[in-house]
Amino acid sequence: MDDHVLARRLADSARDLLLRLRRERTDLEGAELGREGDRRAHALLVSALGEHRPEDAVLSEEGDGVPDGARSGRLWIVDPLDGTREYRDRERHDWAVHVALADGGELVAGAVAPASGRTHDTADPAPLPEPRRRTRPRVAVSRSHRPPLVDALAEVLDVELVPMGSAGVKAIAVCTGAVDAYVHDGGQYEWDSAAPVAVARAAGAHASRVDGSPLVYGNRGASIPDLLICRPELARALLDALSATRATK
């Protein structure tokens, strides 16, 4: 199977495993449930990639890192459970599995499998829906790690801030039209954004750093601290507003 289909199948398989684990292991609660979910989803993804793409490198949030020389080639970037905090709460569904492939620093395939709803992927991307008539843009922001930048953005531009869990869930919300943009600043790594960016771009969304510079993957340290995903017609206004907030710091 090609890389796009493989990304989707792996994300689906890990998501299904996590749902079964949460449903069947009633003896696990809180942090223990989160750790077991992270461990088992990571093992599934790494094993499957070793079988289907044995020559490729794998960067996982739960893994041991990737040698510098392997970062510039074909690099699978996975987050086995994005939104562990949300996963630990059996009533929450704003978590997801991320699987992406970068080659030479550029994303070439990806899939985000949320706890509920359809998987979004680069194999068969659905285009962004027509813009919804709103009095002001809705911007998804982190529920648990809300950066000061997003509050500053709301002071410069009339936007509605919408707290959500997983980065993948926020990107899917842009793809489905539930929100118009997703902004993050600080504390993210490549596995947080790679698959969300891949699927958002495949749907026709804008994706960049908050200063408008390109997102490049396979970096030493695997850090990409900030991110903007949005409808393309809003990109200029949001980037200008974000620039204004940084100028006042």
Coordinates of C-alpha atoms in Angstrom, one line a residue:
M1 CA 0.0 0.0 0.0
D2 CA 1.1 3.6 -0.6
D3 CA 2.2 5.9 2.2
H4 CA -1.1 7.8 2.4
V5 CA -3.1 4.6 2.9
L6 CA -0.6 3.2 5.3
A7 CA -0.7 6.3 7.5
R8 CA -4.5 6.1 7.6
R9 CA -4.6 2.3 8.4
L10 CA -2.0 2.7 11.2
A11 CA -3.8 5.7 12.8
D12 CA -7.1 3.8 12.6
S13 CA -5.6 0.6 14.2
A14 CA -4.0 2.5 17.1
R15 CA -7.2 4.5 17.7
D16 CA -9.2 1.3 17.8
L17 CA -6.7 -0.3 20.2
L18 CA -7.0 2.7 22.5
L19 CA -10.8 2.6 22.5
R20 CA -10.8 -1.1 23.3
L21 CA -8.3 -0.6 26.1
R22 CA -10.3 2.2 27.7
R23 CA -13.5 0.1 27.4
E24 CA -12.1 -3.2 28.6
R25 CA -9.5 -2.3 31.2
T26 CA -11.8 -1.0 33.9
D27 CA -9.1 -1.7 36.5
L28 CA -6.9 1.1 35.0
E29 CA -7.7 4.7 36.0
G30 CA -6.1 8.2 35.7
A31 CA -2.4 8.4 34.9
E32 CA -2.1 4.6 34.8
L33 CA -4.6 4.3 32.0
G34 CA -2.8 7.1 30.1
R35 CA 0.6 5.4 30.4
E36 CA -0.8 2.1 29.2
G37 CA -2.5 3.7 26.3
D38 CA 0.7 5.5 25.3
R39 CA 2.7 2.3 25.6
R40 CA 0.5 0.0 23.7
A41 CA -0.3 2.5 20.9
H42 CA 3.4 3.2 20.5
A43 CA 4.3 -0.5 20.3
L44 CA 1.6 -1.1 17.7
L45 CA 2.8 1.8 15.4
V46 CA 6.5 1.1 15.7
S47 CA 5.9 -2.6 15.0
A48 CA 3.7 -2.0 12.0
L49 CA 6.2 0.6 10.5
G50 CA 9.0 -1.9 11.1
E51 CA 7.1 -4.4 9.1
H52 CA 5.8 -2.2 6.2
R53 CA 8.6 0.4 6.0
P54 CA 11.7 -1.2 7.5
E55 CA 14.1 1.2 5.9
D56 CA 12.4 4.4 7.2
A57 CA 13.2 6.1 10.5
V58 CA 10.5 6.6 13.1
L59 CA 10.1 9.5 15.5
S60 CA 7.5 8.9 18.3
E61 CA 6.7 10.9 21.3
E62 CA 7.1 7.7 23.3
G63 CA 10.3 6.6 21.6
D64 CA 14.0 7.1 22.1
G65 CA 14.7 9.7 19.4
V66 CA 16.2 9.5 16.0
P67 CA 19.9 9.8 15.0
D68 CA 20.7 13.1 13.4
G69 CA 21.7 11.4 10.1
A70 CA 18.2 9.8 9.8
R71 CA 16.2 13.0 10.2
S72 CA 16.7 14.3 6.7
G73 CA 15.4 11.3 4.8
R74 CA 12.0 9.4 5.1
L75 CA 10.9 10.0 8.7
W76 CA 7.6 8.8 10.2
I77 CA 6.5 11.2 12.9
V78 CA 3.9 9.7 15.2
D79 CA 2.0 10.6 18.4
P80 CA 0.5 7.4 19.6
L81 CA -1.9 9.2 21.8
D82 CA -2.3 13.0 21.4
G83 CA -4.3 14.2 24.3
T84 CA -3.3 11.7 27.0
R85 CA -4.9 14.0 29.7
E86 CA -8.2 13.7 27.9
Y87 CA -7.9 10.0 27.2
R88 CA -7.6 9.4 31.0
D89 CA -11.1 10.8 31.5
R90 CA -13.4 8.1 30.1
E91 CA -16.1 10.8 29.4
R92 CA -13.8 12.8 27.1
H93 CA -13.4 12.2 23.4
D94 CA -11.1 15.1 22.3
W95 CA -8.0 12.9 21.8
A96 CA -6.5 11.4 18.6
V97 CA -3.7 9.3 17.0
H98 CA -1.3 11.1 14.7
V99 CA 0.7 9.4 11.9
A100 CA 2.7 11.4 9.4
L101 CA 5.6 11.0 7.0
A102 CA 8.2 13.7 6.2
D103 CA 10.8 13.4 3.5
G104 CA 13.6 15.9 3.3
G105 CA 11.8 18.0 6.0
E106 CA 8.6 18.2 4.0
L107 CA 5.4 16.4 5.0
V108 CA 4.2 14.0 2.3
A109 CA 1.5 11.9 4.0
G110 CA -0.5 11.9 7.2
A111 CA -3.6 10.8 9.1
V112 CA -5.4 12.0 12.2
A113 CA -7.7 9.4 13.8
P114 CA -9.8 11.0 16.5
A115 CA -11.6 9.2 19.3
S116 CA -14.9 9.8 17.6
G117 CA -15.8 10.8 14.0
R118 CA -14.1 10.0 10.7
T119 CA -10.3 9.8 10.2
H120 CA -8.9 12.7 8.2
D121 CA -6.0 11.8 6.0
T122 CA -4.0 12.6 2.8
A123 CA -5.2 9.5 1.1
D124 CA -8.7 10.8 0.5
P125 CA -8.9 14.3 1.8
A126 CA -12.3 16.1 2.0
P127 CA -12.0 19.7 0.9
L128 CA -12.7 22.5 3.3
P129 CA -16.4 23.4 3.5
E130 CA -17.7 26.7 2.3
P131 CA -17.1 29.5 4.8
R132 CA -19.8 29.8 7.5
R133 CA -21.4 33.1 8.2
R134 CA -20.2 34.2 11.6
T135 CA -20.0 37.5 13.4
R136 CA -16.4 36.7 14.3
P137 CA -13.9 33.9 13.5
R138 CA -13.7 30.9 15.9
V139 CA -10.2 30.0 16.9
A140 CA -9.3 26.7 18.6
V141 CA -6.8 26.9 21.4
S142 CA -5.4 24.5 23.9
R143 CA -7.6 23.6 26.8
S144 CA -4.8 22.7 29.2
H145 CA -1.8 24.7 27.9
R146 CA -3.4 28.0 26.9
P147 CA -0.6 30.3 25.8
P148 CA -0.7 34.1 26.5
L149 CA -0.4 34.7 22.8
V150 CA -4.0 33.6 22.1
D151 CA -5.4 36.0 24.7
A152 CA -3.3 38.8 23.2
L153 CA -4.6 37.8 19.8
A154 CA -8.2 38.2 21.0
E155 CA -7.3 41.8 22.1
V156 CA -6.0 42.7 18.7
L157 CA -8.6 40.9 16.5
D158 CA -12.3 40.2 17.3
V159 CA -12.2 36.4 17.6
E160 CA -13.9 33.8 19.7
L161 CA -11.5 31.5 21.5
V162 CA -12.7 27.8 21.6
P163 CA -10.7 25.5 24.1
M164 CA -10.2 21.9 22.9
G165 CA -7.9 19.0 23.7
S166 CA -5.7 17.2 21.1
A167 CA -3.9 19.2 18.4
G168 CA -5.3 16.8 15.9
V169 CA -8.9 17.4 17.1
K170 CA -8.3 21.2 16.7
A171 CA -6.9 20.7 13.1
I172 CA -9.9 18.5 12.2
A173 CA -12.2 21.2 13.6
V174 CA -10.7 23.6 11.0
C175 CA -11.1 20.9 8.3
T176 CA -14.8 20.4 9.1
G177 CA -15.6 24.1 9.6
A178 CA -16.4 23.8 13.3
V179 CA -13.7 26.5 13.8
D180 CA -11.9 28.8 11.4
A181 CA -8.4 28.6 12.8
Y182 CA -6.1 26.9 15.3
V183 CA -3.3 28.9 17.0
H184 CA -0.7 27.5 19.4
D185 CA 2.5 29.0 20.9
G186 CA 5.0 27.2 23.0
G187 CA 5.5 23.7 24.2
Q188 CA 4.9 21.6 21.0
Y189 CA 7.0 19.0 19.2
E190 CA 7.0 17.6 15.7
W191 CA 4.7 14.7 16.7
D192 CA 2.1 17.2 17.9
S193 CA 1.7 19.0 14.6
A194 CA 3.0 16.9 11.8
A195 CA -0.1 14.8 11.1
P196 CA -2.5 17.7 11.8
V197 CA -0.6 20.0 9.4
A198 CA -0.5 17.3 6.7
V199 CA -4.3 16.6 6.8
A200 CA -5.2 20.3 7.1
R201 CA -3.0 21.2 4.0
A202 CA -4.5 18.3 2.1
A203 CA -8.0 19.8 2.8
G204 CA -6.9 23.2 1.5
A205 CA -6.1 25.0 4.8
H206 CA -3.2 27.3 5.4
A207 CA -0.5 26.0 7.8
S208 CA 2.7 27.8 9.0
R209 CA 4.5 29.1 12.0
V210 CA 2.8 32.1 13.7
D211 CA 5.2 34.4 12.0
G212 CA 4.3 33.0 8.6
S213 CA 7.5 31.0 8.1
P214 CA 7.4 27.4 6.8
L215 CA 7.0 24.4 9.0
V216 CA 10.1 22.2 8.6
Y217 CA 10.3 18.7 10.1
G218 CA 13.2 16.5 11.0
N219 CA 14.8 19.1 13.2
R220 CA 17.3 18.4 15.9
G221 CA 15.4 18.4 19.2
A222 CA 12.1 17.8 17.3
S223 CA 10.7 21.2 18.5
I224 CA 8.3 23.3 16.6
P225 CA 7.0 25.6 19.3
D226 CA 4.2 27.5 17.5
L227 CA 1.6 26.9 14.8
L228 CA -1.1 28.5 12.8
I229 CA -3.7 26.4 10.9
C230 CA -6.6 28.3 9.4
R231 CA -8.9 28.9 6.4
P232 CA -6.8 30.4 3.6
E233 CA -8.9 33.5 3.3
L234 CA -8.2 34.3 7.0
A235 CA -4.4 33.7 6.9
R236 CA -3.3 37.3 6.2
A237 CA -5.5 38.9 8.8
L238 CA -4.5 36.3 11.5
L239 CA -0.8 36.6 10.6
D240 CA -0.9 40.4 10.8
A241 CA -2.7 40.2 14.1
L242 CA -0.2 37.7 15.5
S243 CA 2.6 40.0 14.3
A244 CA 1.0 42.9 16.2
T245 CA 0.8 40.9 19.4
R246 CA 4.4 39.9 19.2
A247 CA 5.4 43.5 18.5
T248 CA 3.8 44.7 21.8
K249 CA 5.6 42.1 23.9

